[in-house]
Coordinates of C-alpha atoms in Angstrom, one line a residue:
Chain W
M26 CA -26.9 -57.3 -140.7
M27 CA -24.3 -54.8 -141.9
A28 CA -25.0 -51.6 -140.1
I29 CA -22.7 -49.2 -141.9
V30 CA -20.4 -49.5 -144.8
A31 CA -18.6 -46.3 -145.4
G32 CA -16.1 -47.9 -147.8
E33 CA -17.8 -46.9 -151.0
T34 CA -19.3 -43.6 -149.8
E35 CA -16.4 -41.4 -149.0
G36 CA -17.2 -38.4 -146.9
R37 CA -20.6 -39.7 -145.9
A38 CA -21.9 -37.9 -142.9
L39 CA -22.7 -40.3 -140.1
T40 CA -25.9 -39.5 -138.4
S41 CA -26.6 -41.3 -135.2
A42 CA -24.8 -40.2 -132.0
R43 CA -23.4 -43.6 -131.5
E44 CA -22.0 -43.7 -135.0
R45 CA -20.4 -40.3 -134.5
D46 CA -19.0 -41.5 -131.2
S47 CA -17.4 -44.4 -133.0
V48 CA -16.1 -42.2 -135.9
G49 CA -14.3 -39.8 -133.5
G50 CA -13.2 -42.5 -131.1
A51 CA -11.9 -44.8 -133.9
W52 CA -10.1 -41.9 -135.5
I53 CA -8.3 -41.0 -132.2
R54 CA -7.5 -44.6 -131.5
G55 CA -6.2 -45.0 -135.0
L56 CA -3.7 -42.2 -134.7
T57 CA -0.4 -43.5 -135.9
E58 CA 3.1 -42.5 -134.6
R59 CA 3.4 -40.3 -137.6
D60 CA 0.2 -38.5 -136.7
L61 CA 1.4 -38.0 -133.2
D62 CA 4.8 -36.8 -134.4
R63 CA 3.0 -34.3 -136.6
A64 CA 0.8 -33.0 -133.7
Y65 CA 3.7 -32.7 -131.4
R66 CA 5.9 -30.9 -133.9
L67 CA 3.1 -28.6 -135.0
A68 CA 2.7 -27.6 -131.3
G69 CA 6.4 -27.5 -130.9
F70 CA 7.0 -25.1 -133.7
I71 CA 4.2 -22.9 -132.6
L72 CA 5.2 -22.8 -128.9
G73 CA 8.9 -23.3 -129.3
D74 CA 9.1 -25.4 -126.2
A75 CA 9.1 -29.2 -126.0
T76 CA 7.4 -29.4 -122.6
E77 CA 4.7 -27.1 -123.6
A78 CA 4.2 -28.9 -126.9
E79 CA 3.8 -32.2 -125.1
D80 CA 1.3 -30.6 -122.7
A81 CA -0.6 -29.0 -125.5
A82 CA -0.7 -32.2 -127.5
Q83 CA -1.9 -34.2 -124.4
D84 CA -4.6 -31.6 -123.8
A85 CA -5.7 -31.7 -127.4
L86 CA -6.0 -35.5 -127.2
S87 CA -8.1 -35.2 -124.1
R88 CA -10.2 -32.4 -125.5
A89 CA -10.7 -34.3 -128.8
W90 CA -11.6 -37.5 -126.9
Q91 CA -14.2 -35.6 -124.8
S92 CA -15.8 -34.1 -127.9
R93 CA -15.4 -37.2 -130.2
G94 CA -19.1 -37.3 -130.6
S95 CA -19.0 -34.1 -132.4
L96 CA -17.0 -35.5 -135.3
R97 CA -19.5 -36.4 -137.9
D98 CA -17.3 -37.1 -140.8
E99 CA -13.8 -38.6 -141.0
D100 CA -13.0 -36.3 -143.9
A101 CA -12.9 -33.5 -141.4
A102 CA -11.1 -35.3 -138.7
Q103 CA -7.6 -33.9 -139.2
A104 CA -8.8 -30.4 -139.5
W105 CA -11.0 -30.9 -136.4
F106 CA -8.0 -32.1 -134.4
D107 CA -5.7 -29.5 -135.7
R108 CA -8.2 -26.8 -134.7
I109 CA -8.3 -28.1 -131.2
L110 CA -4.6 -28.3 -131.0
V111 CA -4.0 -24.8 -132.5
N112 CA -6.5 -23.2 -130.2
L113 CA -4.8 -24.7 -127.2
C114 CA -1.5 -23.5 -128.4
R115 CA -2.9 -20.0 -129.0
D116 CA -4.3 -19.9 -125.5
R117 CA -0.9 -20.9 -124.2
L118 CA 0.9 -18.2 -126.2
R119 CA -1.6 -15.5 -125.1
R120 CA -1.3 -16.5 -121.5
R121 CA 2.4 -16.4 -121.8
R122 CA 2.1 -12.8 -122.8
H123 CA 5.6 -12.7 -124.2
V124 CA 7.6 -14.8 -126.6
R125 CA 9.8 -17.1 -124.7
W126 CA 11.6 -18.7 -127.6
L127 CA 13.2 -15.5 -129.0
A128 CA 16.9 -15.6 -128.5
L129 CA 18.4 -12.9 -130.6
D130 CA 21.2 -12.3 -128.3
D131 CA 24.1 -14.7 -129.2
S132 CA 25.6 -14.3 -125.8
M133 CA 22.6 -16.0 -124.3
P134 CA 23.2 -19.6 -123.2
A135 CA 22.0 -22.1 -125.8
S136 CA 18.7 -23.6 -124.8
T137 CA 18.6 -27.3 -124.0
D138 CA 15.0 -27.5 -125.3
P139 CA 15.1 -29.3 -128.7
F140 CA 12.5 -27.0 -130.3
A141 CA 14.0 -23.8 -128.9
R142 CA 17.5 -25.1 -130.0
A143 CA 16.3 -25.9 -133.5
I144 CA 14.6 -22.5 -133.8
D145 CA 17.5 -20.6 -132.4
A146 CA 19.9 -22.3 -134.7
D147 CA 18.3 -21.0 -137.9
E148 CA 18.1 -17.3 -138.8
M149 CA 14.7 -17.7 -140.5
L150 CA 13.1 -19.6 -137.7
R151 CA 14.6 -17.2 -135.1
G152 CA 12.7 -14.4 -136.8
L153 CA 9.5 -16.1 -135.9
G154 CA 10.0 -14.9 -132.4
A155 CA 9.2 -11.4 -133.5
L156 CA 5.7 -12.4 -134.6
D157 CA 2.5 -12.4 -132.5
A158 CA 0.6 -15.6 -131.8
D159 CA -1.8 -15.4 -134.8
H160 CA 0.9 -14.6 -137.3
R161 CA 3.2 -17.3 -136.0
I162 CA 0.5 -19.9 -136.2
A163 CA -0.4 -18.9 -139.7
I164 CA 3.3 -19.2 -140.7
V165 CA 3.7 -22.6 -139.1
L166 CA 0.5 -24.0 -140.7
R167 CA 1.5 -22.6 -144.1
Y168 CA 5.2 -23.3 -144.4
W169 CA 5.8 -26.2 -142.0
A170 CA 2.5 -28.1 -142.3
D171 CA 2.2 -27.0 -145.9
L172 CA -1.5 -26.5 -145.8
P173 CA -3.4 -24.6 -148.5
L174 CA -4.9 -21.3 -147.5
D175 CA -8.4 -22.5 -147.3
S176 CA -7.4 -25.4 -145.0
I177 CA -5.7 -22.9 -142.7
A178 CA -8.8 -20.7 -142.7
D179 CA -10.8 -23.8 -141.7
R180 CA -8.5 -24.7 -138.9
L181 CA -8.4 -21.1 -137.6
G182 CA -12.0 -20.4 -138.0
V183 CA -11.3 -17.2 -139.9
P184 CA -12.1 -16.0 -143.4
L185 CA -9.7 -16.7 -146.2
G186 CA -8.9 -13.0 -146.5
T187 CA -7.8 -13.0 -142.9
V188 CA -5.4 -15.8 -143.5
K189 CA -3.9 -14.0 -146.5
S190 CA -3.6 -10.8 -144.5
R191 CA -1.9 -12.6 -141.5
L192 CA 0.5 -14.3 -143.8
H193 CA 1.3 -11.0 -145.7
Y194 CA 2.0 -9.1 -142.5
A195 CA 3.8 -12.1 -140.9
L196 CA 6.2 -12.3 -144.0
R197 CA 6.7 -8.6 -143.9
D198 CA 7.6 -8.7 -140.2
L199 CA 9.8 -11.7 -140.7
R200 CA 11.7 -10.0 -143.5
R201 CA 12.2 -6.9 -141.3
A202 CA 13.4 -9.1 -138.4
I203 CA 15.9 -10.9 -140.6
E204 CA 17.1 -7.9 -142.5
G205 CA 17.4 -5.8 -139.4
P206 CA 17.5 -2.0 -139.1
K207 CA 18.3 -1.3 -142.7
E208 CA 14.7 -2.0 -143.6
R209 CA 13.2 0.0 -140.9
Chain E
M28 CA 5.3 -6.8 -159.8
D29 CA 5.2 -5.4 -156.3
P30 CA 8.8 -5.5 -155.0
N31 CA 7.5 -6.8 -151.7
E32 CA 5.9 -9.7 -153.4
S33 CA 9.2 -11.0 -154.8
L34 CA 10.7 -10.4 -151.4
D35 CA 7.9 -12.4 -149.8
Q36 CA 8.5 -15.2 -152.2
G37 CA 12.2 -15.3 -151.2
V38 CA 11.2 -15.4 -147.5
E39 CA 8.7 -18.1 -148.2
A40 CA 11.2 -20.3 -149.9
R41 CA 13.7 -19.7 -147.1
L42 CA 11.1 -20.5 -144.5
R43 CA 10.1 -23.8 -146.1
A44 CA 13.8 -24.8 -146.3
A45 CA 14.4 -23.8 -142.7
F46 CA 11.5 -25.8 -141.5
Q47 CA 12.7 -28.8 -143.5
R48 CA 16.2 -28.4 -142.1
A49 CA 15.1 -28.1 -138.5
R50 CA 15.9 -31.2 -136.5
V51 CA 13.1 -31.7 -133.9
P52 CA 12.2 -34.7 -131.9
A53 CA 9.6 -37.3 -132.5
S54 CA 6.5 -37.4 -130.2
P55 CA 7.1 -38.6 -126.6
P56 CA 5.6 -41.9 -125.6
S57 CA 3.3 -40.0 -123.2
L58 CA 1.0 -39.1 -126.2
R59 CA 0.4 -42.8 -127.1
A60 CA -0.1 -43.5 -123.4
R61 CA -2.6 -40.7 -123.2
I62 CA -4.7 -42.3 -126.0
D63 CA -4.5 -45.6 -124.3
E64 CA -5.6 -44.0 -121.1
L65 CA -8.5 -42.1 -122.7
A66 CA -9.7 -45.1 -124.6
A67 CA -9.6 -47.2 -121.4
E68 CA -11.8 -44.9 -119.5
P69 CA -15.4 -46.0 -119.3
A70 CA -17.9 -43.8 -121.0
R71 CA -19.1 -41.9 -118.0
H72 CA -21.3 -39.5 -119.8
R73 CA -24.4 -40.1 -121.7
S74 CA -24.0 -36.8 -123.4
P75 CA -20.9 -35.1 -124.8
R76 CA -22.4 -31.9 -123.3
R77 CA -21.5 -33.1 -119.8
P78 CA -17.7 -33.5 -119.5
A79 CA -17.7 -33.2 -115.7
A80 CA -14.8 -35.6 -115.5
L81 CA -12.7 -33.2 -117.6
L82 CA -13.4 -30.5 -115.1
A83 CA -12.3 -32.7 -112.3
A84 CA -9.3 -34.1 -114.1
A85 CA -7.9 -30.8 -115.3
A86 CA -5.8 -28.7 -113.1
I87 CA -8.4 -26.5 -111.7
A88 CA -7.6 -22.9 -110.7
I89 CA -10.1 -21.4 -108.3
V90 CA -11.3 -18.0 -109.4
G91 CA -13.0 -15.5 -107.4
L92 CA -16.2 -15.3 -109.3
T93 CA -18.5 -15.2 -106.4
G94 CA -16.3 -13.9 -103.7
A95 CA -17.4 -16.9 -101.6
S96 CA -15.4 -19.9 -100.6
L97 CA -15.4 -21.9 -103.8
L98 CA -15.6 -25.6 -104.1
V99 CA -13.6 -27.4 -106.7
G100 CA -15.3 -30.4 -108.4
S101 CA -14.1 -33.7 -107.3
R102 CA -13.3 -36.5 -109.6
P103 CA -16.1 -39.0 -109.9
P104 CA -15.5 -42.3 -108.2
A105 CA -13.4 -44.8 -110.0
P106 CA -15.4 -47.1 -112.2
T107 CA -16.5 -50.4 -110.7
P108 CA -14.4 -53.2 -112.1
P109 CA -16.4 -55.8 -113.9
S110 CA -17.8 -58.5 -111.7
P111 CA -16.0 -61.8 -112.2
S112 CA -18.4 -63.5 -114.5
R113 CA -18.1 -67.0 -115.5
G114 CA -19.7 -68.4 -118.6
P115 CA -22.0 -71.3 -118.0
S116 CA -19.7 -73.5 -120.0
S117 CA -16.3 -71.9 -119.8
P118 CA -13.7 -74.1 -121.4
P119 CA -10.7 -75.2 -119.3
S120 CA -7.9 -72.7 -119.6
S121 CA -5.6 -75.3 -121.1
S122 CA -7.6 -76.3 -124.1
P123 CA -8.5 -73.3 -126.3
P124 CA -8.4 -73.9 -130.0
V125 CA -5.4 -72.4 -131.7
I126 CA -7.4 -70.0 -133.9
V127 CA -11.1 -69.6 -133.7
P128 CA -12.4 -69.5 -137.3
W129 CA -14.1 -66.4 -138.6
V130 CA -17.9 -66.5 -139.0
D131 CA -19.8 -64.4 -141.4
R132 CA -22.3 -63.1 -138.9
P133 CA -22.8 -59.3 -139.4
A134 CA -24.1 -57.5 -136.4
A135 CA -25.8 -54.3 -135.7
Q136 CA -23.5 -51.6 -134.4
Y137 CA -23.0 -51.9 -130.7
V138 CA -25.2 -49.5 -128.8
A139 CA -24.7 -49.0 -125.1
P140 CA -27.7 -49.6 -122.9
T141 CA -30.1 -46.7 -122.7
P142 CA -30.1 -45.2 -119.2
V143 CA -33.4 -45.3 -117.3
P144 CA -34.9 -41.8 -117.3
F145 CA -35.7 -40.1 -114.1
P146 CA -39.2 -39.0 -113.4
T147 CA -40.1 -35.6 -114.8
D148 CA -43.8 -35.5 -114.2
A149 CA -43.9 -32.9 -111.4
R150 CA -45.4 -29.4 -111.8
P151 CA -43.1 -26.7 -113.1
C152 CA -41.2 -24.9 -110.3
R153 CA -42.0 -21.2 -109.6
A154 CA -39.6 -18.7 -108.2
S155 CA -41.4 -18.7 -104.9
D156 CA -40.7 -22.5 -104.6
L157 CA -37.0 -22.0 -104.7
K158 CA -34.1 -20.6 -102.8
V159 CA -31.1 -19.8 -105.1
S160 CA -27.4 -19.8 -104.2
S161 CA -24.1 -20.0 -106.0
G162 CA -22.6 -23.4 -106.0
P163 CA -19.2 -24.7 -106.8
S164 CA -17.2 -22.9 -109.5
G165 CA -13.8 -23.2 -111.1
T166 CA -11.9 -23.0 -114.3
A167 CA -10.4 -25.7 -116.6
L168 CA -8.7 -25.4 -119.9
G169 CA -9.5 -21.8 -120.3
N170 CA -13.2 -22.0 -119.4
F171 CA -14.9 -21.0 -116.2
N172 CA -18.0 -22.5 -114.7
L173 CA -20.3 -21.2 -112.0
R174 CA -23.0 -23.6 -110.8
I175 CA -26.1 -22.0 -109.5
D176 CA -28.2 -24.2 -107.1
F177 CA -31.9 -24.1 -106.7
L178 CA -33.2 -25.6 -103.4
N179 CA -36.9 -26.6 -103.4
V180 CA -38.2 -25.0 -100.3
S181 CA -41.9 -25.7 -101.1
T182 CA -43.9 -28.6 -99.7
S183 CA -44.2 -30.5 -103.0
A184 CA -42.0 -31.8 -105.8
C185 CA -41.6 -29.5 -108.8
L186 CA -39.6 -29.7 -112.0
L187 CA -37.0 -27.3 -113.6
R188 CA -36.5 -28.2 -117.2
G189 CA -34.9 -26.4 -120.1
E190 CA -32.8 -23.3 -119.8
P191 CA -33.3 -20.1 -117.9
T192 CA -32.7 -16.7 -119.4
L193 CA -30.1 -14.5 -117.7
A194 CA -29.8 -10.8 -117.1
G195 CA -27.3 -8.8 -115.2
V196 CA -28.8 -6.1 -112.9
T197 CA -26.9 -2.9 -112.8
A198 CA -26.3 -0.8 -109.6
A199 CA -29.2 1.4 -110.9
G200 CA -31.5 -1.6 -111.0
K201 CA -31.6 -2.0 -114.7
A202 CA -31.7 -5.6 -116.1
V203 CA -29.3 -6.0 -119.0
P204 CA -30.0 -9.2 -121.0
L205 CA -26.9 -11.4 -121.2
H206 CA -28.1 -13.3 -124.3
A207 CA -26.5 -16.5 -123.1
T208 CA -25.7 -19.2 -125.6
S209 CA -27.1 -22.7 -124.9
G210 CA -24.9 -25.4 -123.5
G211 CA -21.4 -24.5 -122.5
Y212 CA -18.1 -26.2 -122.0
F213 CA -19.1 -28.0 -118.8
G214 CA -22.4 -29.2 -120.0
D215 CA -25.4 -29.9 -117.8
P216 CA -25.1 -30.3 -114.0
G217 CA -27.1 -33.5 -114.2
P218 CA -30.2 -35.0 -115.8
P219 CA -33.6 -33.2 -115.5
A220 CA -35.7 -34.8 -112.8
N221 CA -38.4 -33.9 -110.3
I222 CA -37.0 -32.0 -107.3
A223 CA -38.5 -33.2 -104.1
P224 CA -38.8 -30.7 -101.2
G225 CA -35.4 -30.2 -99.7
E226 CA -33.6 -31.3 -102.9
R227 CA -31.7 -29.2 -105.4
A228 CA -31.4 -28.6 -109.1
A229 CA -28.8 -26.5 -110.8
V230 CA -27.6 -24.8 -113.9
N231 CA -24.1 -24.1 -115.1
V232 CA -23.2 -20.6 -116.2
G233 CA -19.9 -20.4 -118.0
G234 CA -17.6 -18.8 -120.6
A235 CA -14.1 -18.4 -121.7
V236 CA -11.5 -16.9 -119.3
V237 CA -8.9 -16.3 -121.9
C238 CA -9.5 -12.9 -123.5
D239 CA -7.6 -10.9 -126.0
S240 CA -6.9 -7.3 -125.2
T241 CA -9.9 -6.1 -127.2
S242 CA -12.4 -8.1 -125.3
S243 CA -14.7 -6.1 -123.0
R244 CA -16.2 -7.3 -119.8
R245 CA -18.9 -6.0 -117.5
A246 CA -19.4 -6.7 -113.9
Y247 CA -22.8 -7.2 -112.3
E248 CA -23.5 -7.8 -108.6
V249 CA -26.9 -9.3 -109.2
L250 CA -27.7 -12.0 -111.7
R251 CA -31.4 -12.3 -112.6
I252 CA -32.5 -15.8 -113.6
S253 CA -35.8 -16.1 -115.3
L254 CA -37.2 -19.6 -114.9
P255 CA -38.7 -21.4 -117.9
N256 CA -42.4 -22.2 -118.2
G257 CA -43.4 -18.9 -116.7
G258 CA -41.8 -19.6 -113.4
G259 CA -40.8 -16.0 -112.9
P260 CA -37.5 -14.3 -112.1
I261 CA -35.3 -15.0 -109.2
D262 CA -32.2 -12.9 -108.3
L263 CA -28.9 -14.1 -107.1
R264 CA -26.5 -11.6 -105.5
L265 CA -22.9 -12.1 -106.5
A266 CA -19.7 -10.3 -105.6
P267 CA -19.4 -9.5 -108.5
L268 CA -20.0 -11.6 -111.7
E269 CA -17.7 -10.5 -114.4
T270 CA -19.2 -11.4 -117.8
P271 CA -16.7 -13.5 -119.7
C272 CA -15.2 -12.5 -123.0
G273 CA -17.1 -14.0 -125.9
G274 CA -20.3 -14.1 -124.0
V275 CA -22.0 -16.2 -121.4
S276 CA -23.2 -19.7 -121.8
V277 CA -25.9 -21.5 -119.8
S278 CA -26.7 -25.1 -119.5
E279 CA -30.1 -26.8 -119.1
F280 CA -31.4 -27.4 -115.6
G281 CA -30.4 -30.7 -114.0
V282 CA -30.2 -32.4 -110.7
P283 CA -26.5 -32.8 -109.7
A284 CA -27.2 -35.6 -107.2
L285 CA -28.3 -37.7 -110.2
A286 CA -25.3 -36.7 -112.3
E287 CA -23.6 -40.1 -111.9
P288 CA -24.8 -42.0 -114.9
T289 CA -26.6 -45.3 -114.5
P290 CA -24.2 -48.1 -114.8
E291 CA -22.8 -48.4 -118.3
P292 CA -20.9 -51.4 -119.6
S293 CA -17.9 -51.9 -117.3
I294 CA -14.6 -51.5 -118.9
S295 CA -13.2 -54.8 -120.1
P296 CA -10.0 -56.0 -118.4
M297 CA -9.0 -57.6 -121.7
T298 CA -6.4 -56.4 -124.2
A299 CA -6.5 -57.0 -127.9
R300 CA -3.7 -57.5 -130.4
I301 CA -3.8 -57.6 -134.2
D302 CA -1.6 -59.8 -136.3
A303 CA -2.0 -58.8 -139.9
P304 CA 0.1 -58.9 -143.1
P305 CA 2.0 -55.7 -143.7
T306 CA 0.2 -55.1 -147.0
V307 CA -3.2 -55.8 -148.6
R308 CA -4.5 -55.0 -152.1
A309 CA -7.5 -52.8 -152.5
G310 CA -10.5 -54.9 -153.6
T311 CA -9.4 -58.0 -151.8
T312 CA -10.2 -59.4 -148.4
L313 CA -7.8 -58.6 -145.6
S314 CA -7.3 -61.8 -143.4
Y315 CA -5.8 -61.3 -140.0
T316 CA -6.2 -62.4 -136.4
V317 CA -7.1 -60.8 -133.2
T318 CA -5.9 -62.2 -129.9
L319 CA -7.9 -61.3 -126.9
S320 CA -5.9 -61.7 -123.7
N321 CA -7.3 -61.6 -120.2
P322 CA -4.7 -60.6 -117.6
S323 CA -7.2 -60.5 -114.8
G324 CA -7.8 -63.2 -112.2
A325 CA -11.3 -64.0 -113.4
D326 CA -12.7 -65.5 -116.6
V327 CA -14.3 -62.9 -118.9
S328 CA -17.6 -64.3 -120.2
L329 CA -18.5 -64.1 -123.8
V330 CA -22.2 -64.7 -123.0
P331 CA -24.0 -63.0 -124.6
C332 CA -21.6 -63.1 -127.5
P333 CA -20.1 -59.6 -128.1
S334 CA -19.9 -57.8 -131.5
Y335 CA -16.8 -56.2 -132.8
T336 CA -15.9 -53.4 -135.1
E337 CA -13.2 -53.4 -137.7
A338 CA -12.2 -50.3 -139.6
V339 CA -9.6 -49.4 -142.2
G340 CA -9.2 -45.8 -143.4
S341 CA -6.9 -44.4 -146.0
G342 CA -6.6 -41.5 -148.3
S343 CA -5.9 -37.8 -147.9
S344 CA -7.8 -35.0 -146.3
S345 CA -9.5 -34.4 -149.6
R346 CA -10.4 -38.0 -150.3
W347 CA -10.7 -40.3 -147.3
V348 CA -12.3 -43.7 -147.5
G349 CA -13.2 -45.5 -144.3
T350 CA -14.3 -49.1 -144.5
V351 CA -16.2 -50.1 -141.3
R352 CA -17.8 -53.5 -140.6
Y353 CA -19.6 -54.9 -137.5
Y354 CA -19.7 -58.6 -136.8
E355 CA -20.4 -61.0 -134.0
L356 CA -17.4 -62.8 -132.5
N357 CA -17.4 -66.5 -133.1
C358 CA -18.5 -67.7 -129.7
D359 CA -19.8 -71.0 -131.0
T360 CA -17.2 -72.9 -129.1
I361 CA -15.6 -70.3 -126.9
H362 CA -17.8 -68.9 -124.2
A363 CA -15.1 -67.1 -122.1
I364 CA -11.6 -65.8 -122.2
P365 CA -10.0 -67.7 -119.3
A366 CA -8.3 -65.8 -116.5
G367 CA -4.7 -65.2 -117.4
G368 CA -5.3 -66.8 -120.8
S369 CA -5.9 -65.6 -124.4
V370 CA -7.8 -66.7 -127.4
T371 CA -7.0 -65.9 -131.1
F372 CA -9.8 -65.2 -133.5
E373 CA -9.6 -65.2 -137.3
M374 CA -10.8 -62.0 -138.9
R375 CA -11.7 -60.9 -142.4
L376 CA -12.4 -57.5 -143.8
A377 CA -13.4 -57.1 -147.4
L378 CA -11.9 -53.9 -148.8
P379 CA -13.5 -52.0 -151.7
K380 CA -11.6 -51.4 -154.9
T381 CA -11.9 -47.7 -154.2
Q382 CA -9.9 -48.0 -151.0
P383 CA -7.0 -45.6 -151.7
T384 CA -3.5 -46.9 -151.7
S385 CA -1.5 -45.7 -148.8
S386 CA 1.4 -46.6 -146.5
D387 CA -0.2 -44.7 -143.6
V388 CA -3.5 -46.6 -143.1
K389 CA -5.6 -46.3 -140.0
F390 CA -6.5 -49.9 -139.1
T391 CA -8.3 -50.6 -135.9
W392 CA -10.4 -53.3 -134.3
Y393 CA -12.4 -53.0 -131.1
L394 CA -14.9 -55.1 -129.2
Q395 CA -18.3 -53.8 -128.1
G396 CA -17.9 -50.1 -128.6
D397 CA -15.9 -47.9 -126.4
S398 CA -16.0 -50.1 -123.3
G399 CA -14.2 -53.1 -124.9
P400 CA -10.5 -53.7 -125.7
F401 CA -9.2 -52.3 -129.0
A402 CA -6.1 -52.7 -131.1
G403 CA -4.5 -51.0 -134.1
A404 CA -1.8 -52.2 -136.5
P405 CA 0.3 -50.8 -139.3
L406 CA -1.0 -51.6 -142.8
E407 CA -0.2 -50.6 -146.3
I408 CA -2.8 -50.7 -149.0
V409 CA -1.4 -51.3 -152.5
S410 CA -3.1 -51.2 -155.9
G411 CA -5.8 -53.8 -156.5
P412 CA -5.4 -56.8 -158.8

């Protein structure tokens, strides 16, 4: 007997616990190299540190695997995983208490970390170091991951208005960071 | 137009360009290895609410929640490897057919055996039956857990089932309800079961340890635990309990000694490999093969004949189509995968016309749920005929 055919019923919520387990498990197992690159780079741009990005992505995979039974619908899988990853990155940033990847002083030795180096090498990205964790995450989700505002709100678990507000203030702070004292 | 708006648009455009220009590395191989490692773990937990293995596996920092000497959870024992099982008519290793033909034998979705429930027919425990103490505690991945143990000091078995209600008792003796949420990150300490005299049940009390600067905490030296079913309150002195930011969570009562699940299907030693064409048209049947290899020193029986799952998913986050089928393997002539050998099976998967075209398709195959071998392969779906 054919137990489940999701082919023609996109977005169908799977009901039994076992089905949910298979949906989440299958989704994680089916992650392609491109998916993993995306997760790693998302964490890398948020954290600015390749080692921490690798740790965060590993933790996110573990956390997602442990809670794979909670994924009811493959439509929501990417947002579900992003939410886990972003939350872990936010925890790391807050524990860090200060921004490690801000290198405004040109006399500082160039970092060997590939994310820190890429960020330090660009004036715009360097300005991200002036932002707090929530603002930086919003910027990376919007302008690197290219997500629409409602998708960002879904991933962050905040209202749409909060996303707009964070982006507004993040862009203002970025502009000030780039333009320097003349704006202040 | 607000001048800041046009300035923002300029910054937005420069940001997008900067991100595009940034040269950052691809993901390290450890991420793929992590997926393989996770998928290879046997399903230890019957409920996703009980990720005790995660607690044990994570780097655990001991926190001074009780002021007592704290015990860090230990990793559950390694899974028992599958018993070498030999099918009653295992073919000789040297004569497997080249490709075992596909059979159209749809199967029910694989369901792991249901664990045998523990007896729960004893009378409800009352506070006077119990001696309470703080058990092991620790933190993992930003969450803390304090286990509270209840020793049955009465002369007959009793049952703790459901969740307690919690209150913090101030120095002035006032009980402040903690309004704990059900569940919690570490799940239940074990399944519910009768507690014989001299045995223990427990609950997990937890919460997040990572707070932002606006979170407030209160510290209590006495935790008042009100038992379900009118069992009455029982006090536990702590030194001191700091309420976590974001509120307290509480699990259901369970018996930690029974936390090890009843045996679930042993993890298979086999590996699977998909050989598939690089492209398939939506609305046609994808024909491919799966090779099951057995690197172990013992034959792996295919009696009873296992089922498999094949799944193809494609589309975007706004329109995702997953095609999932369950079939029995063709065990008509193959009753075991020989030690050190492999067998290749023909597979077919009919894709609907509505399967979205994509070059980034999730294509997976796995045998018998989470405990079996699995494989994935790249696949591109092109427009139908």
